[in-house]
Amino acid sequence: MYENSRKQFERAKLSIPGGVNSPVRAFKSVGGTPIFIKSAEGAYLFDEDGNKYIDYINSWGPMIMGHAYQPVTDAVHEQMKGSFSFGTPTSLETEMAELIKEMVPNIDLIRMVNSGTEACMSALRVARGYTGNNKFIKFDGCYHGHADAFLVNAGSGVATLEIQHVPGVTSAVAQDTLTAAYNNIEEVQELIAANKNEIAAIIIEPVGGNMGCIPPAPGFLQELRKVCDSENIVLIFDEVMTGFRLAAGGAQELYGVQADLVTFGKIIGGGLPVGAYGGRREIMECVAPAGKVYQAGTLSGNPLAMRAGYTLLNILNDGPDIYKELERTASSLQSRLQQAFSSAKFPVTINRVGSMMSIHFTNNQVNDYESAKSTDTEMFNKYFHHCLQNGIYLPPSAFESWFISTAITQKEIDKTVEVTKAFANLC
Ligand code: PLP
């Protein structure tokens, strides 16, 4: 069933570390051989062996309208005719910035970069430049890309591979990274009290997506806003996952809390490599050449990526019904899966916010990294492989969120439910 993928993986391992260009793709925790995908359309992935899968990762978020979405592919084709990198300003970059300002609350200025990692790394540098402080607070199990400062108690691949300490991250860098449990405002207050006037920023995924999907506790984001205001700390929302996915204005709109800086990735590039960071004018004016906080990029604002992202964002901006539709689909998937698992002898908790969701095999509430780690990950691995063999592609780790696209219909939900019922009766 996976013969060609196996061959491709063996070949890749000879030339690429671990055979993959990003660790979670490697199936290390779920076991088995990663599936090599050849193409994708709508709700489906097609692999090198001719197998077809319902896709619940959607490139880890960007393909919110499904794969090979025609308005975006047409726009990219059109743009290609006029060359696709100049290293000069283009009007498209300004149009993109204006559109984002219109969609997202509290963005006065925004800078384009090439990945979510770059966006978070740069936002932290700006917060440090603006406040003159070095330390910052992040939350256990949150992932903000692979820049050194963030690789402390990180989620995503770091959690999946159970890496406690990342070699290469010096203690000099790590000592400025303070960590608190997600959803625990007391721990944040204690860290602030112990590091008075030394903290530049608090960075958070407003909905955790890198330890599975973890919603913020009611009032938690509001409490963070209050504490940042009273202590002159820059509040950074990492909306690389949640931006343009949970609402046109992201988690800021959904929860009615405004951050000082916001980072984006994934959907903002429509499937091409883009990131961005932006926020309050006073802070963003520190960025070079307006200010002295240096940050640059040869391919930043790349016309192909801008065209793809601009086309997709415009469609999301014009269609509030898209978010209603995603909510309907995801809520139907959640409740029907809950039902499908009802005959199982093992416990299941399904967390969901909009079109981000995850299944944890536990009786307990999963609301932080500790509770996510204490779930039955072996059961997740079994479920993952059962789904894969039956044509459903889930994230290959219990510590990742599912991303649902508008291409998922009742037909795909029916199949997912049927496969899940069989699993519940099997185990
Ligand atoms: N921030 C969050 C919340 C993410 O989920 C990710 C990646 O998954 C990143 C930052 C890093 O983005 P990238 O992989 O584009 O560097």
Coordinates of C-alpha atoms and ligand atoms in Angstrom, one line a residue:
M1 CA 0.0 0.0 0.0
Y2 CA 2.9 2.4 0.8
E3 CA 5.7 0.8 -1.3
N4 CA 6.6 3.9 -3.3
S5 CA 6.5 6.1 -0.2
R6 CA 8.8 3.6 1.5
K7 CA 11.3 3.8 -1.4
Q8 CA 11.1 7.6 -1.5
F9 CA 11.7 7.8 2.2
E10 CA 14.8 5.5 2.0
R11 CA 16.1 7.6 -0.8
A12 CA 15.4 10.9 0.9
K13 CA 17.2 9.8 4.1
L14 CA 20.4 9.6 2.1
S15 CA 20.3 13.3 1.2
I16 CA 18.0 15.1 3.8
P17 CA 18.4 14.9 7.6
G18 CA 15.9 12.3 8.8
G19 CA 14.5 12.2 5.2
V20 CA 12.2 15.3 5.8
N21 CA 12.5 19.1 5.6
S22 CA 10.4 19.6 8.8
P23 CA 10.5 17.2 11.7
V24 CA 6.8 16.5 12.3
R25 CA 6.5 15.1 8.8
A26 CA 8.6 12.1 9.8
F27 CA 6.0 10.0 11.6
K28 CA 8.6 9.6 14.4
S29 CA 6.0 9.4 17.2
V30 CA 3.2 7.6 15.4
G31 CA 5.7 5.2 13.8
G32 CA 5.7 3.9 10.2
T33 CA 6.8 5.5 7.0
P34 CA 5.9 9.0 6.1
I35 CA 3.5 9.2 3.1
F36 CA 4.9 11.0 0.1
I37 CA 2.2 13.2 -1.4
K38 CA 2.2 13.7 -5.2
S39 CA -0.7 16.1 -5.6
A40 CA -3.9 17.4 -3.9
E41 CA -7.2 18.7 -4.9
G42 CA -10.1 20.0 -2.8
A43 CA -10.5 17.9 0.3
Y44 CA -8.1 15.2 -0.9
L45 CA -4.4 14.2 -0.9
F46 CA -3.0 11.7 -3.4
D47 CA 0.2 9.8 -2.6
E48 CA 3.0 8.2 -4.7
D49 CA 1.2 4.8 -4.5
G50 CA -2.1 6.1 -5.9
N51 CA -3.8 6.2 -2.4
K52 CA -6.3 9.0 -1.7
Y53 CA -6.8 10.6 1.7
I54 CA -9.3 13.1 3.2
D55 CA -7.0 15.8 4.4
Y56 CA -7.3 17.2 7.9
I57 CA -4.0 19.0 8.0
N58 CA -4.3 21.2 4.9
S59 CA -0.6 22.0 4.9
W60 CA -0.9 22.7 8.6
G61 CA -3.4 25.4 8.1
P62 CA -2.9 27.5 4.9
M63 CA -5.3 25.6 2.6
I64 CA -8.5 26.9 4.3
M65 CA -10.5 26.7 1.0
G66 CA -9.1 23.2 0.2
H67 CA -6.3 22.3 -2.3
A68 CA -5.6 23.8 -5.7
Y69 CA -8.3 26.4 -5.0
Q70 CA -8.9 27.9 -8.4
P71 CA -9.0 31.7 -7.7
V72 CA -5.6 31.4 -6.0
T73 CA -4.0 29.1 -8.6
D74 CA -5.3 31.4 -11.4
A75 CA -3.9 34.5 -9.6
V76 CA -0.5 32.9 -9.2
H77 CA -0.4 31.8 -12.9
E78 CA -1.3 35.4 -13.9
Q79 CA 1.4 36.9 -11.7
M80 CA 4.1 34.5 -13.0
K81 CA 3.9 36.0 -16.5
G82 CA 5.4 39.3 -15.2
S83 CA 8.3 37.7 -13.4
F84 CA 8.2 36.9 -9.7
S85 CA 11.0 38.7 -7.8
F86 CA 12.3 42.2 -8.3
G87 CA 13.9 43.1 -4.9
T88 CA 12.1 46.5 -5.2
P89 CA 8.9 47.8 -3.7
T90 CA 5.7 46.9 -5.5
S91 CA 2.2 48.3 -5.2
L92 CA 0.9 44.8 -4.4
E93 CA 2.7 44.9 -1.0
T94 CA 0.9 48.1 -0.1
E95 CA -2.4 46.7 -1.2
M96 CA -1.7 43.6 0.9
A97 CA -0.8 45.8 4.0
E98 CA -4.0 47.9 3.5
L99 CA -6.2 44.8 3.3
I100 CA -4.7 43.3 6.5
K101 CA -5.2 46.6 8.3
E102 CA -8.8 46.6 7.2
M103 CA -9.4 43.0 8.3
V104 CA -7.4 42.8 11.6
P105 CA -8.0 45.0 14.6
N106 CA -5.2 47.1 16.0
I107 CA -2.7 46.9 13.0
D108 CA -1.3 50.3 12.1
L109 CA 1.8 49.1 10.4
I110 CA 2.8 45.6 9.1
R111 CA 6.0 44.1 7.7
M112 CA 6.1 41.1 5.4
V113 CA 8.6 38.2 6.0
N114 CA 8.9 34.7 4.7
S115 CA 7.7 32.4 7.5
G116 CA 6.0 32.3 10.9
T117 CA 9.4 31.7 12.5
E118 CA 10.7 35.0 11.1
A119 CA 7.6 36.8 12.1
C120 CA 7.8 35.8 15.8
M121 CA 11.5 36.2 16.0
S122 CA 11.2 39.7 14.5
A123 CA 8.3 40.7 16.7
L124 CA 10.3 39.7 19.8
R125 CA 13.3 41.8 18.7
V126 CA 11.0 44.8 18.1
A127 CA 9.4 44.4 21.6
R128 CA 12.9 44.2 23.1
G129 CA 14.0 47.3 21.1
Y130 CA 10.9 49.2 22.1
T131 CA 11.0 48.4 25.8
G132 CA 14.8 48.1 26.3
N133 CA 14.2 44.9 28.2
N134 CA 15.6 41.4 27.4
K135 CA 13.4 38.9 29.1
F136 CA 10.0 37.6 27.8
I137 CA 7.4 35.1 28.9
K138 CA 6.1 32.3 26.7
F139 CA 3.8 29.4 27.6
D140 CA 4.7 25.7 27.9
G141 CA 3.7 23.8 24.9
C142 CA 3.3 26.9 22.7
Y143 CA 5.4 26.9 19.5
H144 CA 6.5 30.2 17.9
G145 CA 8.9 28.8 15.3
H146 CA 12.4 27.5 15.6
A147 CA 14.3 30.7 16.6
D148 CA 16.6 30.0 19.5
A149 CA 14.7 32.0 22.2
F150 CA 11.5 30.1 21.6
L151 CA 12.9 26.6 21.8
V152 CA 12.3 26.3 25.6
N153 CA 9.4 24.0 26.6
A154 CA 8.2 24.3 23.1
G155 CA 5.3 22.4 21.5
S156 CA 4.8 21.0 18.0
G157 CA 7.8 18.9 16.8
V158 CA 9.8 19.6 19.9
A159 CA 7.0 18.0 22.0
T160 CA 6.4 15.2 19.5
L161 CA 10.1 14.2 19.5
E162 CA 10.3 14.7 23.3
I163 CA 13.3 16.9 23.1
Q164 CA 13.9 18.4 26.6
H165 CA 16.8 20.6 25.7
V166 CA 17.7 21.7 22.2
P167 CA 21.5 21.5 21.6
G168 CA 22.7 24.7 20.0
V169 CA 20.5 26.9 22.1
T170 CA 22.9 28.6 24.5
S171 CA 22.1 29.0 28.1
A172 CA 22.8 32.8 27.6
V173 CA 19.8 32.9 25.2
A174 CA 17.6 30.5 27.1
Q175 CA 17.9 32.4 30.4
D176 CA 15.9 35.3 29.0
T177 CA 13.0 33.0 28.1
L178 CA 10.6 32.6 31.1
T179 CA 7.9 30.0 30.9
A180 CA 4.5 29.7 32.5
A181 CA 1.7 27.1 32.2
Y182 CA -0.9 27.9 29.6
N183 CA -4.1 29.3 31.1
N184 CA -2.4 30.0 34.4
I185 CA -2.5 33.8 35.2
E186 CA -1.0 33.3 38.7
E187 CA 2.2 31.9 37.2
V188 CA 2.5 34.9 34.9
Q189 CA 2.0 37.3 37.8
E190 CA 4.6 35.5 39.8
L191 CA 7.2 35.7 36.9
I192 CA 6.5 39.4 36.5
A193 CA 6.9 40.0 40.2
A194 CA 10.2 38.1 40.3
N195 CA 11.5 40.0 37.2
K196 CA 10.2 43.5 37.8
N197 CA 10.8 45.9 35.0
E198 CA 12.9 43.4 33.1
I199 CA 10.2 41.8 30.8
A200 CA 9.9 43.0 27.2
A201 CA 7.0 40.9 26.0
I202 CA 4.5 38.1 26.7
I203 CA 4.0 36.0 23.6
I204 CA 1.1 33.6 23.3
E205 CA -0.9 31.5 20.8
P206 CA -4.3 32.9 21.7
V207 CA -5.7 29.4 20.9
G208 CA -3.0 26.8 21.6
G209 CA -2.5 24.7 18.4
N210 CA 0.9 23.0 19.0
M211 CA 0.0 20.8 21.9
G212 CA -3.2 19.7 20.3
C213 CA -5.9 22.4 20.2
I214 CA -6.2 24.2 23.6
P215 CA -8.8 26.9 24.0
P216 CA -7.9 29.9 26.3
A217 CA -9.8 29.7 29.6
P218 CA -12.6 32.3 29.8
G219 CA -11.0 35.7 30.7
F220 CA -7.4 34.4 30.4
L221 CA -6.4 36.6 27.4
Q222 CA -8.2 39.6 29.0
E223 CA -6.1 39.1 32.2
L224 CA -2.9 39.0 30.1
R225 CA -4.0 42.3 28.5
K226 CA -4.5 43.9 31.9
V227 CA -1.2 42.7 33.3
C228 CA 0.7 43.9 30.2
D229 CA -1.0 47.3 30.4
S230 CA -0.1 47.8 34.1
E231 CA 3.5 46.6 33.7
N232 CA 4.3 48.2 30.3
I233 CA 4.9 44.8 28.7
V234 CA 4.3 44.3 25.0
L235 CA 1.6 41.7 24.4
I236 CA 2.3 39.6 21.3
F237 CA -0.5 37.3 19.9
D238 CA 1.1 34.7 17.7
E239 CA -1.7 34.3 15.2
V240 CA 0.3 32.1 12.7
M241 CA -2.4 29.4 13.1
T242 CA -5.4 31.4 14.2
G243 CA -5.0 34.4 11.9
F244 CA -7.7 34.5 9.2
R245 CA -8.8 31.0 10.3
L246 CA -10.9 31.6 13.3
A247 CA -12.4 34.9 11.9
A248 CA -11.3 37.5 9.4
G249 CA -9.7 39.4 12.3
G250 CA -8.4 36.2 13.9
A251 CA -8.4 35.5 17.6
Q252 CA -8.3 39.2 18.4
E253 CA -11.7 39.6 16.8
L254 CA -13.0 36.3 18.2
Y255 CA -12.1 37.0 21.9
G256 CA -12.4 40.8 21.7
V257 CA -8.8 41.3 23.0
Q258 CA -6.3 43.5 21.3
A259 CA -2.6 42.7 21.3
D260 CA 0.2 45.2 20.8
L261 CA 1.9 43.1 18.1
V262 CA 0.5 40.2 16.1
T263 CA 2.3 37.6 14.0
F264 CA 1.0 35.8 11.0
G265 CA 2.0 32.9 8.7
K266 CA 0.2 30.1 6.9
I267 CA -3.1 31.4 5.4
I268 CA -1.5 34.8 4.8
G269 CA 0.5 33.3 2.0
G270 CA -2.3 31.2 0.5
G271 CA 0.0 28.2 0.5
L272 CA 3.2 30.0 -0.5
P273 CA 5.9 30.9 2.1
V274 CA 4.9 34.1 3.8
G275 CA 4.8 35.5 7.3
A276 CA 4.1 39.0 8.7
Y277 CA 4.2 40.9 11.9
G278 CA 2.4 44.2 12.7
G279 CA 0.7 46.2 15.4
R280 CA 0.6 49.5 17.1
R281 CA 2.3 52.4 15.2
E282 CA 4.4 53.5 18.1
I283 CA 6.0 50.1 18.4
M284 CA 6.3 49.2 14.7
E285 CA 8.0 52.5 14.0
C286 CA 11.0 51.1 15.7
V287 CA 11.5 48.8 12.7
A288 CA 14.2 49.8 10.2
P289 CA 14.4 51.9 8.1
A290 CA 11.7 53.9 10.1
G291 CA 13.6 53.0 13.3
K292 CA 16.8 51.2 14.3
V293 CA 15.5 47.7 15.0
Y294 CA 17.0 46.0 12.0
Q295 CA 15.1 43.3 10.1
A296 CA 15.3 42.6 6.4
G297 CA 14.6 40.0 3.7
T298 CA 15.7 39.5 0.0
L299 CA 12.4 37.7 -0.9
S300 CA 10.2 39.5 1.6
G301 CA 6.9 40.7 0.0
N302 CA 7.7 38.4 -2.9
P303 CA 5.1 39.1 -5.7
L304 CA 4.0 35.5 -6.2
A305 CA 3.4 35.0 -2.5
M306 CA 1.7 38.4 -2.2
R307 CA -0.6 37.6 -5.1
A308 CA -1.6 34.2 -3.6
G309 CA -2.2 35.7 -0.1
Y310 CA -3.9 38.8 -1.3
T311 CA -6.4 36.8 -3.4
L312 CA -7.2 34.4 -0.6
L313 CA -7.5 37.1 2.1
N314 CA -9.9 39.1 -0.2
I315 CA -12.1 36.1 -0.6
L316 CA -12.1 35.6 3.2
N317 CA -12.8 39.3 3.8
D318 CA -15.8 39.3 1.4
G319 CA -17.3 36.1 2.8
P320 CA -18.3 36.2 6.5
D321 CA -20.3 33.1 5.5
I322 CA -17.1 31.2 5.0
Y323 CA -16.5 31.3 8.8
K324 CA -20.1 30.3 9.5
E325 CA -19.7 27.4 7.1
L326 CA -16.4 26.3 8.7
E327 CA -18.0 26.4 12.1
R328 CA -21.0 24.3 10.9
T329 CA -18.7 21.7 9.3
A330 CA -16.3 21.5 12.3
S331 CA -19.0 21.4 14.9
S332 CA -20.8 18.6 13.0
L333 CA -17.5 16.7 12.7
Q334 CA -16.9 17.2 16.5
S335 CA -20.3 16.1 17.7
R336 CA -20.5 13.1 15.3
L337 CA -17.0 11.9 16.3
Q338 CA -18.0 12.2 19.9
Q339 CA -20.9 10.0 19.2
A340 CA -18.8 7.6 17.1
F341 CA -16.5 7.1 20.1
S342 CA -19.4 6.6 22.5
S343 CA -19.2 2.8 22.2
A344 CA -15.5 2.8 22.9
K345 CA -14.0 1.4 26.2
F346 CA -11.5 4.2 26.3
P347 CA -12.1 7.9 27.2
V348 CA -12.0 10.6 24.6
T349 CA -11.9 14.4 24.9
I350 CA -12.4 16.5 21.8
N351 CA -11.2 20.2 21.9
R352 CA -12.3 22.6 19.2
V353 CA -12.3 26.3 18.4
G354 CA -13.8 27.0 15.0
S355 CA -12.0 25.0 12.4
M356 CA -9.1 23.9 14.7
M357 CA -9.7 20.7 16.6
S358 CA -7.9 17.8 18.3
I359 CA -8.7 14.5 19.8
H360 CA -7.1 13.5 23.1
F361 CA -7.5 10.1 24.6
T362 CA -8.2 11.0 28.2
N363 CA -11.0 11.5 30.7
N364 CA -9.6 14.8 31.9
Q365 CA -9.9 18.3 30.6
V366 CA -6.9 19.2 28.3
N367 CA -6.1 22.8 29.0
D368 CA -2.3 23.0 29.1
Y369 CA 0.9 21.2 28.1
E370 CA 0.9 19.0 31.3
S371 CA -2.6 17.7 30.6
A372 CA -1.9 17.2 26.9
K373 CA 1.2 15.2 27.8
S374 CA -0.7 13.0 30.2
T375 CA -3.1 11.7 27.5
D376 CA -2.9 8.2 26.0
T377 CA -0.6 9.0 23.0
E378 CA -0.3 5.3 22.1
M379 CA -4.0 5.2 21.5
F380 CA -3.7 8.3 19.3
N381 CA -1.0 6.5 17.3
K382 CA -3.3 3.5 16.8
Y383 CA -6.2 5.8 15.7
F384 CA -3.8 7.7 13.4
H385 CA -2.8 4.5 11.6
H386 CA -6.3 3.1 11.5
C387 CA -7.5 6.4 9.8
L388 CA -4.5 6.4 7.4
Q389 CA -5.2 2.8 6.3
N390 CA -8.8 3.8 5.6
G391 CA -8.0 7.0 3.6
I392 CA -7.9 9.7 6.2
Y393 CA -4.9 11.8 6.8
L394 CA -4.6 13.2 10.4
P395 CA -1.7 15.2 11.8
P396 CA 0.9 12.6 12.6
S397 CA 1.2 13.6 16.3
A398 CA -1.1 13.9 19.3
F399 CA 0.4 17.4 19.8
E400 CA -0.9 18.9 16.7
S401 CA -4.2 20.5 15.7
W402 CA -6.4 19.3 12.9
F403 CA -7.2 22.1 10.3
I404 CA -10.6 21.9 8.6
S405 CA -11.1 23.4 5.1
T406 CA -14.3 24.4 3.3
A407 CA -13.7 21.5 0.9
I408 CA -14.7 19.1 3.7
T409 CA -18.4 18.2 3.2
Q410 CA -20.9 15.8 4.8
K411 CA -19.5 13.1 2.5
E412 CA -16.0 13.3 4.1
I413 CA -17.5 13.6 7.6
D414 CA -19.6 10.5 7.0
K415 CA -16.6 8.6 6.0
T416 CA -14.5 9.9 9.0
V417 CA -17.3 8.9 11.4
E418 CA -17.7 5.4 9.8
V419 CA -13.9 4.8 10.1
T420 CA -13.9 6.1 13.7
K421 CA -16.8 3.8 14.7
A422 CA -14.9 0.8 13.4
F423 CA -11.9 1.9 15.5
A424 CA -14.0 2.4 18.6
N425 CA -15.4 -1.1 18.3
L426 CA -12.0 -2.6 17.5
C427 CA -10.1 -1.4 20.5
Ligands
PLP1 N1 3.8 30.1 15.4 C1 2.9 29.2 15.4 C2 1.7 29.3 16.3 C3 3.0 28.0 14.6 O1 2.1 27.1 14.6 C4 4.2 28.0 13.7 C5 4.3 26.8 12.8 O2 3.6 25.8 12.8 C6 5.1 29.0 13.7 C7 4.9 30.0 14.6 C8 6.3 28.9 12.8 O3 5.9 29.1 11.5 P1 6.8 28.6 10.3 O4 6.7 27.1 10.3 O5 6.1 29.2 9.1 O6 8.2 29.1 10.5

